[in-house]
CSV table of C-alpha atoms in Angstrom, one decimal:
chain,number,residue,atom,x,y,z
A,154,MET,CA,-6.4,251.0,-16.6
A,155,ILE,CA,-9.5,252.0,-14.6
A,156,CYS,CA,-9.6,248.5,-13.1
A,157,THR,CA,-6.0,248.7,-11.9
A,158,MET,CA,-6.6,252.1,-10.4
A,159,ARG,CA,-9.6,250.8,-8.5
A,160,ILE,CA,-7.6,247.9,-7.1
A,161,LEU,CA,-4.8,250.2,-6.1
A,162,PHE,CA,-7.3,252.6,-4.4
A,163,ILE,CA,-8.9,249.7,-2.4
A,164,ALA,CA,-5.5,248.4,-1.4
A,165,THR,CA,-4.4,251.8,-0.1
A,166,ILE,CA,-7.6,252.2,1.9
A,167,PHE,CA,-7.1,248.7,3.3
A,168,PHE,CA,-3.5,249.5,4.1
A,169,PHE,CA,-4.3,252.7,6.1
A,170,ALA,CA,-7.3,251.1,7.7
A,171,THR,CA,-5.2,248.3,9.1
A,172,LEU,CA,-2.1,250.4,10.0
A,173,SER,CA,-3.2,251.2,13.5
A,174,TYR,CA,-4.1,247.6,14.2
A,175,SER,CA,-1.0,246.1,12.5
A,176,SER,CA,0.9,245.4,15.8
A,177,GLU,CA,0.1,242.1,17.2
A,178,VAL,CA,1.0,241.5,20.9
A,179,PHE,CA,1.6,238.3,22.9
A,180,VAL,CA,1.0,237.7,26.5
A,181,LYS,CA,2.5,234.8,28.5
A,182,ILE,CA,1.0,234.0,31.9
A,183,ALA,CA,2.3,231.4,34.3
A,184,SER,CA,-0.2,229.3,36.2
A,185,GLY,CA,0.2,226.4,38.7
A,186,ASN,CA,2.0,223.2,37.8
A,187,ASN,CA,4.7,225.0,35.9
A,188,SER,CA,2.4,225.7,33.0
A,189,VAL,CA,2.5,228.9,30.9
A,190,VAL,CA,-0.4,230.1,28.8
A,191,THR,CA,0.4,232.2,25.7
A,192,ILE,CA,-2.1,234.4,24.0
A,193,THR,CA,-1.6,236.6,20.9
A,194,TYR,CA,-4.0,239.3,19.7
A,195,LYS,CA,-4.2,242.6,18.0
A,196,LYS,CA,-7.0,243.8,20.1
A,197,PRO,CA,-8.2,242.4,23.5
A,198,GLU,CA,-11.6,241.7,21.9
A,199,ASP,CA,-9.8,239.3,19.5
A,200,ILE,CA,-8.8,236.9,22.3
A,201,SER,CA,-10.6,233.8,21.4
A,202,SER,CA,-10.3,232.2,24.8
A,203,ALA,CA,-13.3,230.6,26.3
A,204,ASP,CA,-11.9,231.6,29.7
A,205,THR,CA,-13.2,235.2,30.2
A,206,ARG,CA,-10.9,235.5,33.2
A,207,LEU,CA,-7.9,234.9,31.0
A,208,LYS,CA,-9.2,237.6,28.6
A,209,PHE,CA,-9.4,240.1,31.4
A,210,ILE,CA,-6.0,239.1,32.8
A,211,ALA,CA,-4.3,239.4,29.4
A,212,LYS,CA,-5.7,242.9,29.1
A,213,MET,CA,-4.9,244.0,32.7
A,214,ILE,CA,-1.5,242.5,33.1
A,215,ARG,CA,-0.1,244.4,30.1
A,216,GLU,CA,1.1,247.9,30.6
A,217,ASN,CA,2.1,250.4,27.9
A,218,TYR,CA,4.1,252.9,30.0
A,219,PHE,CA,7.2,252.5,32.1
A,220,ASP,CA,9.4,255.2,33.7
A,221,PRO,CA,12.8,253.7,34.7
A,222,ASP,CA,13.5,256.7,36.9
A,223,ASN,CA,10.4,256.1,39.0
A,224,ILE,CA,11.4,252.9,40.8
A,225,ALA,CA,13.0,252.1,44.2
A,226,ARG,CA,16.5,251.9,42.8
A,227,ASP,CA,18.0,251.0,46.2
A,228,TYR,CA,16.6,247.5,46.0
A,229,TYR,CA,17.8,246.6,42.4
A,230,ASN,CA,20.9,246.0,40.4
A,231,ILE,CA,20.2,247.8,37.1
A,232,VAL,CA,21.8,246.9,33.8
A,233,VAL,CA,21.0,249.1,30.7
A,234,LYS,CA,21.6,248.0,27.2
A,235,ASP,CA,21.4,250.8,24.7
A,236,GLY,CA,21.6,251.0,20.9
A,237,MET,CA,19.5,247.9,20.3
A,238,LYS,CA,17.1,247.7,17.4
A,239,ILE,CA,13.9,245.8,17.2
A,240,TYR,CA,11.6,245.9,14.2
A,241,ASN,CA,13.6,248.8,12.9
A,242,LYS,CA,13.1,250.9,16.0
A,243,SER,CA,15.8,252.0,18.4
A,244,VAL,CA,15.1,250.5,21.8
A,245,LYS,CA,16.7,250.4,25.2
A,246,GLN,CA,16.7,247.3,27.4
A,247,PHE,CA,16.7,247.5,31.2
A,248,GLU,CA,17.5,244.5,33.4
A,249,PHE,CA,16.3,244.9,37.0
A,250,THR,CA,17.6,242.2,39.4
A,251,PRO,CA,16.8,242.5,43.1
A,252,ILE,CA,19.7,242.9,45.4
A,253,THR,CA,18.1,240.5,48.0
A,254,GLN,CA,15.7,237.8,46.9
A,255,ASP,CA,12.7,239.7,48.2
A,256,ARG,CA,11.1,240.6,44.8
A,257,PHE,CA,11.1,239.5,41.2
A,258,SER,CA,13.4,240.3,38.3
A,259,HIS,CA,12.3,242.3,35.3
A,260,ILE,CA,13.7,242.7,31.8
A,261,ILE,CA,12.0,245.6,30.1
A,262,THR,CA,12.6,246.8,26.5
A,263,LEU,CA,11.5,250.4,25.9
A,264,TYR,CA,10.8,252.5,22.9
A,265,GLY,CA,10.8,255.8,24.6
A,266,ASN,CA,8.4,255.1,27.5
A,267,LEU,CA,6.5,252.5,25.5
A,268,ILE,CA,7.0,248.9,26.8
A,269,VAL,CA,8.0,246.9,23.7
A,270,ARG,CA,8.7,243.8,25.7
A,271,ARG,CA,8.6,242.8,29.3
A,272,GLU,CA,9.6,239.6,31.1
A,273,VAL,CA,9.2,238.9,34.8
A,274,TYR,CA,11.0,236.1,36.6
A,275,ASP,CA,10.6,234.8,40.1
A,276,THR,CA,13.5,234.2,42.5
A,277,ASN,CA,14.0,230.7,40.9
A,278,ASN,CA,14.3,232.2,37.4
A,279,ASN,CA,10.9,230.8,36.4
A,280,LEU,CA,8.9,233.0,34.0
A,281,ILE,CA,5.9,234.5,35.7
A,282,TYR,CA,4.6,236.6,32.9
A,283,ALA,CA,5.7,238.3,29.7
A,284,TYR,CA,4.3,240.4,27.0
A,285,GLY,CA,5.4,242.3,24.0
A,286,TYR,CA,4.9,243.1,20.3
A,287,THR,CA,5.4,240.2,17.9
A,288,ASP,CA,5.9,241.8,14.5
A,289,SER,CA,6.2,245.5,14.7
A,290,ILE,CA,6.3,248.4,17.1
A,291,PRO,CA,3.4,250.9,16.7
A,292,ASP,CA,4.1,254.6,16.4
A,293,ILE,CA,2.7,255.5,19.8
A,294,GLN,CA,4.2,257.2,22.8
A,295,PRO,CA,2.5,257.0,26.2
A,296,THR,CA,2.8,259.9,28.6
A,297,LYS,CA,1.7,260.0,32.1
A,298,LYS,CA,-1.3,262.1,33.1
A,299,GLU,CA,-0.9,264.6,35.8
A,300,THR,CA,-3.1,263.1,38.4
A,301,LYS,CA,-3.6,264.3,42.0
A,302,GLU,CA,-3.6,261.3,44.2
A,303,VAL,CA,-5.7,261.6,47.3
A,304,SER,CA,-4.4,259.4,50.1
A,305,LEU,CA,-6.9,257.9,52.5
A,306,GLU,CA,-4.2,257.4,55.1
A,307,LYS,CA,-2.5,260.1,57.1
A,308,GLU,CA,0.9,258.5,57.0
A,309,PRO,CA,2.3,256.9,53.9
A,310,LEU,CA,2.7,253.2,54.1
A,311,LEU,CA,6.2,252.0,53.4
A,312,TYR,CA,7.7,248.6,53.4
A,313,LYS,CA,11.2,247.9,51.9
A,314,GLY,CA,10.8,250.4,49.2
A,315,PHE,CA,7.2,249.5,48.5
A,316,LYS,CA,4.8,252.5,48.8
A,317,GLY,CA,1.4,251.4,49.9
A,318,LYS,CA,-2.0,253.0,49.3
A,319,LEU,CA,-5.4,252.1,50.6
A,320,VAL,CA,-7.6,250.9,47.8
A,321,LYS,CA,-10.7,249.9,49.6
A,322,LYS,CA,-12.0,249.8,53.1
A,323,LEU,CA,-15.5,248.3,53.8
A,324,GLU,CA,-17.7,248.5,56.8
A,325,ASP,CA,-17.3,244.8,57.6
A,326,GLY,CA,-13.6,245.4,58.0
A,327,THR,CA,-12.4,244.2,54.6
A,328,VAL,CA,-9.4,246.1,53.6
A,329,HIS,CA,-7.3,246.2,50.4
A,330,TYR,CA,-3.9,247.8,50.2
A,331,LEU,CA,-1.8,248.0,47.1
A,332,PHE,CA,2.0,248.3,47.4
A,333,SER,CA,4.4,249.2,44.5
A,334,ASP,CA,8.1,249.9,44.2
A,335,GLY,CA,7.6,251.2,40.7
A,336,LEU,CA,8.3,247.8,39.2
A,337,ASN,CA,6.9,245.0,41.4
A,338,LYS,CA,3.5,245.2,42.9
A,339,PHE,CA,1.5,243.3,45.5
A,340,SER,CA,-1.8,243.6,47.2
A,341,ILE,CA,-2.9,242.6,50.6
A,342,PHE,CA,-6.5,241.8,51.4
A,343,ILE,CA,-7.5,241.7,55.1
A,344,LYS,CA,-10.8,240.1,55.9
A,345,LYS,CA,-12.5,238.7,59.0
A,346,SER,CA,-13.0,235.0,58.6
A,347,GLU,CA,-13.7,232.4,61.3
A,348,LYS,CA,-13.2,229.5,58.8
A,349,ASN,CA,-10.3,227.2,59.5
A,350,SER,CA,-8.9,227.6,56.0
A,351,VAL,CA,-5.6,226.0,55.0
A,352,VAL,CA,-2.5,228.1,54.2
A,353,LEU,CA,-2.6,228.7,50.4
A,354,ARG,CA,0.4,229.1,48.2
A,355,HIS,CA,-0.2,229.3,44.5
A,356,VAL,CA,1.1,230.6,41.3
A,357,ILE,CA,-1.9,231.9,39.5
A,358,TYR,CA,-2.5,234.2,36.6
A,359,GLY,CA,1.0,235.5,36.5
A,360,ASN,CA,1.1,236.3,40.3
A,361,TYR,CA,2.0,234.6,43.5
A,362,LEU,CA,-0.7,234.1,46.0
A,363,PHE,CA,-0.3,233.5,49.7
A,364,SER,CA,-3.2,233.3,52.2
A,365,LYS,CA,-3.2,232.7,55.9
A,366,ASN,CA,-5.6,232.9,58.8
A,367,ILE,CA,-4.4,234.5,62.0
A,368,ASP,CA,-6.7,234.8,65.0
A,369,GLY,CA,-9.9,234.9,62.9
A,370,ILE,CA,-8.5,237.3,60.2
A,371,GLN,CA,-7.7,236.1,56.7
A,372,TYR,CA,-4.6,237.7,55.2
A,373,THR,CA,-4.2,237.2,51.5
A,374,VAL,CA,-1.2,238.6,49.6
A,375,ILE,CA,-1.1,238.6,45.8
A,376,GLY,CA,1.6,239.9,43.6
A,377,THR,CA,5.2,239.6,42.3
A,378,ILE,CA,7.1,238.9,45.4
A,379,PRO,CA,8.1,235.5,46.8
A,380,PHE,CA,6.0,233.5,49.3
A,381,ASP,CA,8.5,234.0,52.1
A,382,GLU,CA,8.4,237.7,51.6
A,383,MET,CA,4.6,237.6,51.6
A,384,GLU,CA,4.6,235.8,54.9
A,385,ASN,CA,7.1,238.3,56.3
A,386,PHE,CA,4.9,241.1,55.2
A,387,ILE,CA,1.9,239.6,56.9
A,388,SER,CA,4.0,239.4,60.1
A,389,PHE,CA,4.9,243.0,59.6
A,390,ILE,CA,1.2,244.0,59.2
A,391,THR,CA,0.0,242.0,62.2
A,392,SER,CA,2.7,243.4,64.5
A,393,LYS,CA,1.9,246.9,63.3
A,394,GLU,CA,-1.8,246.3,64.1
A,395,LYS,CA,-0.9,245.0,67.6
A,396,ASN,CA,1.3,248.0,68.3
A,397,ALA,CA,-1.5,250.3,67.1
A,398,ARG,CA,-4.0,248.9,69.7
B,290,MET,CA,-89.7,139.4,40.5
B,291,ASP,CA,-89.9,139.7,44.2
B,292,CYS,CA,-86.1,139.9,44.2
B,293,ILE,CA,-86.2,143.4,42.7
B,294,LYS,CA,-88.3,144.5,45.7
B,295,TYR,CA,-85.8,142.9,48.1
B,296,ARG,CA,-82.8,144.3,46.4
B,297,LYS,CA,-84.2,147.7,46.9
B,298,LEU,CA,-84.8,146.8,50.5
B,299,THR,CA,-81.2,145.7,50.7
B,300,HIS,CA,-80.0,149.2,49.8
B,301,GLU,CA,-82.3,150.6,52.4
B,302,LEU,CA,-81.0,148.2,55.0
B,303,LEU,CA,-77.4,149.1,54.2
B,304,ASP,CA,-78.3,152.8,54.3
B,305,ASN,CA,-80.1,152.3,57.6
B,306,GLU,CA,-83.2,153.6,56.1
B,307,ILE,CA,-85.3,150.4,56.3
B,308,SER,CA,-88.3,150.1,58.5
B,309,GLU,CA,-88.6,147.3,61.1
B,310,ASN,CA,-91.2,145.3,59.2
B,311,SER,CA,-89.4,145.5,55.9
B,312,GLU,CA,-86.2,144.4,57.6
B,313,ILE,CA,-87.9,141.3,59.0
B,314,GLU,CA,-89.3,140.6,55.6
B,315,LEU,CA,-85.9,141.1,53.9
B,316,ILE,CA,-84.2,138.8,56.3
B,317,GLU,CA,-86.8,136.0,55.8
B,318,HIS,CA,-86.2,136.4,52.0
B,319,LEU,CA,-82.5,136.3,52.3
B,320,GLU,CA,-82.8,133.0,54.1
B,321,HIS,CA,-84.3,131.5,51.0
B,322,CYS,CA,-82.8,133.5,48.1
B,323,GLN,CA,-79.1,132.9,47.5
B,324,ASP,CA,-78.9,135.5,44.7
B,325,CYS,CA,-80.2,138.3,46.9
B,326,LYS,CA,-77.8,137.2,49.5
B,327,VAL,CA,-74.9,137.4,47.2
B,328,TYR,CA,-76.2,140.7,45.9
B,329,MET,CA,-76.3,142.1,49.4
B,330,LEU,CA,-72.8,140.9,50.2
B,331,ASN,CA,-71.4,142.5,47.0
B,332,ILE,CA,-73.2,145.8,47.7
B,333,ASN,CA,-71.9,145.8,51.2
B,334,LYS,CA,-68.4,145.2,50.0
B,335,ILE,CA,-68.6,148.1,47.6
B,336,LYS,CA,-69.9,150.4,50.3
B,337,LEU,CA,-67.2,149.3,52.7
B,338,SER,CA,-64.4,149.9,50.2
B,339,ILE,CA,-65.8,153.4,49.4
B,340,LYS,CA,-65.9,154.1,53.1
B,341,ASP,CA,-62.3,152.9,53.6
B,342,SER,CA,-61.0,155.0,50.7
B,343,TYR,CA,-62.6,158.1,52.2
B,344,ALA,CA,-61.1,157.3,55.6
B,345,GLU,CA,-57.6,157.0,54.1
B,346,LYS,CA,-57.9,160.4,52.2
B,347,LYS,CA,-59.0,162.2,55.3
B,348,ASN,CA,-56.7,165.4,55.7
B,349,ASP,CA,-54.7,166.2,58.8
B,350,ILE,CA,-55.8,169.7,59.7
B,351,ASN,CA,-52.8,170.2,62.1
B,352,LEU,CA,-50.1,171.1,59.5
B,353,SER,CA,-47.9,173.3,61.7
B,354,ALA,CA,-46.4,170.4,63.5
B,355,GLN,CA,-45.6,168.7,60.1
B,356,ILE,CA,-44.1,171.9,58.8
B,357,MET,CA,-42.0,172.5,61.9
B,358,LYS,CA,-40.7,168.9,61.7
B,359,LYS,CA,-39.6,169.6,58.1
B,360,ILE,CA,-37.9,172.8,59.0
B,361,GLN,CA,-36.0,171.3,61.9
B,362,LYS,CA,-34.8,168.5,59.5
B,363,ASN,CA,-33.5,171.0,56.8
B,364,PRO,CA,-33.0,174.5,58.3
B,365,GLY,CA,-31.3,176.0,55.3
B,366,ALA,CA,-32.8,174.1,52.6
B,367,GLY,CA,-35.3,176.7,51.5
B,368,THR,CA,-33.1,179.9,51.8
B,369,LYS,CA,-30.9,181.3,49.0
B,370,SER,CA,-27.3,181.7,49.9
B,371,LEU,CA,-25.6,185.1,49.0
B,372,LYS,CA,-22.1,183.7,49.3
B,373,LEU,CA,-19.9,185.2,46.6
B,374,PRO,CA,-16.7,183.7,45.4
B,375,LYS,CA,-13.7,185.0,47.3
B,376,LYS,CA,-12.1,186.7,44.3
B,377,VAL,CA,-15.3,188.6,43.5
B,378,SER,CA,-15.5,189.7,47.2
B,379,MET,CA,-11.9,190.9,47.1
B,380,VAL,CA,-12.5,192.9,43.8
B,381,ALA,CA,-15.6,194.4,45.4
B,382,VAL,CA,-13.6,195.5,48.5
B,383,ILE,CA,-10.8,197.0,46.3
B,384,ILE,CA,-13.4,198.9,44.2
B,385,ILE,CA,-15.0,200.3,47.4
B,386,ILE,CA,-11.6,201.4,48.8
B,387,PHE,CA,-10.7,203.1,45.5
B,388,SER,CA,-14.1,204.8,45.3
B,389,ALA,CA,-13.7,206.1,48.8
B,390,ILE,CA,-10.3,207.5,48.0
B,391,PHE,CA,-11.5,209.1,44.8
B,392,ILE,CA,-14.5,210.6,46.6
B,393,ALA,CA,-12.2,212.0,49.4
B,394,LYS,CA,-9.9,213.4,46.8
B,395,THR,CA,-12.7,215.0,44.9
B,396,ILE,CA,-14.1,216.6,48.0
B,397,PHE,CA,-10.7,218.0,49.0
B,398,SER,CA,-9.9,219.3,45.5
B,399,THR,CA,-13.4,220.8,45.4
B,400,LYS,CA,-12.7,222.6,48.7
B,401,GLN,CA,-9.4,223.9,47.3
B,402,ALA,CA,-11.1,224.9,44.1
B,403,VAL,CA,-13.7,226.8,46.0
B,404,ALA,CA,-11.0,228.5,48.1
B,405,LEU,CA,-9.3,229.5,44.8
B,406,ASN,CA,-12.5,230.9,43.4
B,407,ASP,CA,-12.9,233.1,46.5
B,408,THR,CA,-9.5,234.5,45.7
B,409,ASP,CA,-10.1,234.9,42.0
B,410,GLU,CA,-12.0,238.1,42.8
B,411,MET,CA,-9.0,239.4,44.8
B,412,ILE,CA,-6.7,238.6,41.9
B,413,MET,CA,-8.9,240.5,39.4
B,414,GLU,CA,-9.1,243.4,41.8
B,415,HIS,CA,-5.3,243.4,42.3
B,416,LEU,CA,-4.7,243.4,38.5
B,417,GLU,CA,-7.2,246.1,37.9
B,418,LYS,CA,-5.9,248.4,40.6
B,419,SER,CA,-2.2,247.8,39.9
B,420,ASN,CA,-2.6,248.4,36.1
B,421,ASN,CA,-1.4,252.0,35.3
B,422,ASN,CA,-3.0,252.2,31.8
B,423,ASP,CA,-5.8,254.4,33.0
B,424,ILE,CA,-3.5,257.2,34.0
B,425,ILE,CA,-1.6,257.0,30.7
B,426,HIS,CA,-2.1,259.1,27.6
B,427,VAL,CA,-1.3,257.4,24.4
B,428,THR,CA,-0.5,259.7,21.5
B,429,TYR,CA,-0.4,258.3,18.0
B,430,ALA,CA,2.2,259.5,15.6
B,431,GLU,CA,0.9,260.4,12.2
B,432,SER,CA,1.0,257.4,9.9
B,433,ARG,CA,3.8,257.6,7.4
């Protein structure tokens, strides 16, 4: 009798101890050559990948919170599927398809504001990245902090529904802007470079990358928009700079 | 017994070491003594043959002319030829060409790899700054 009680006690402790870590997640990341890397873990520290970059990316690419009302709706066709159940939890699925092929599609399954599953596809319907819970949905609800964002630019930067913010500006002229429409995001890095580098187009770590040198300045765009759009954006930026002079 | 004396003189005569008086005395003796005469002839023969043999074995100091003659006769006789069979040469050329292509490819891919490594930092920065988890509160429901 005492022995049975002891076993039950230990089992209960074990159950509650593991409860908060019972939700395993998966992350799928596309890389070059049509390859997709899949990682599953309960905590980011559990990722047993020898590639530390992959570990960092798996942690960074995954977001918990999504607000479907906070996106540039004018640029997407939105389909909502309600009344779905996953792992005994009522969820809602949102399908965002761009009206013009200037950004990527997203299929997001939400439990409240918690992202249960997310899949991102490029304009050729290739999976770029995906993540989600594999066995159960944890009892957590993310809420957005009230933060006061200080803009370093006087005028807000806008480009086809993407709001831009200056992330970094260095003395040597290196600049990093981050643009987001609430769903798709991309960064542009502007750096002086006299090197005659080739035009780069790569799918890397779940993002497209486009880099081009124009008149001694290297423009690199990274994010979830197609290459043509990245090149158009660079033209937009360079023409803006010329007008500003 | 006198012959022993004259045989000694014979040697001196052949070595040009005899005195005039002894030479006269020897010659007078050789006129009478057949044995000494024969002895002298034999010794002289021996000495002459020795002289001849030395004359034949005398070395020619001027060797360069002989060597040059030999070289002119057989110009390639002494050198080792590096001619490889045709097939081996072709294989070697093919290997060199493929090695050059491989090296060129490696250099180009290394350049590309370096270029990608420069942008790795940008990718990490983009992911870090675009992630919204740092502005999100996560509240845990009480465990049931």
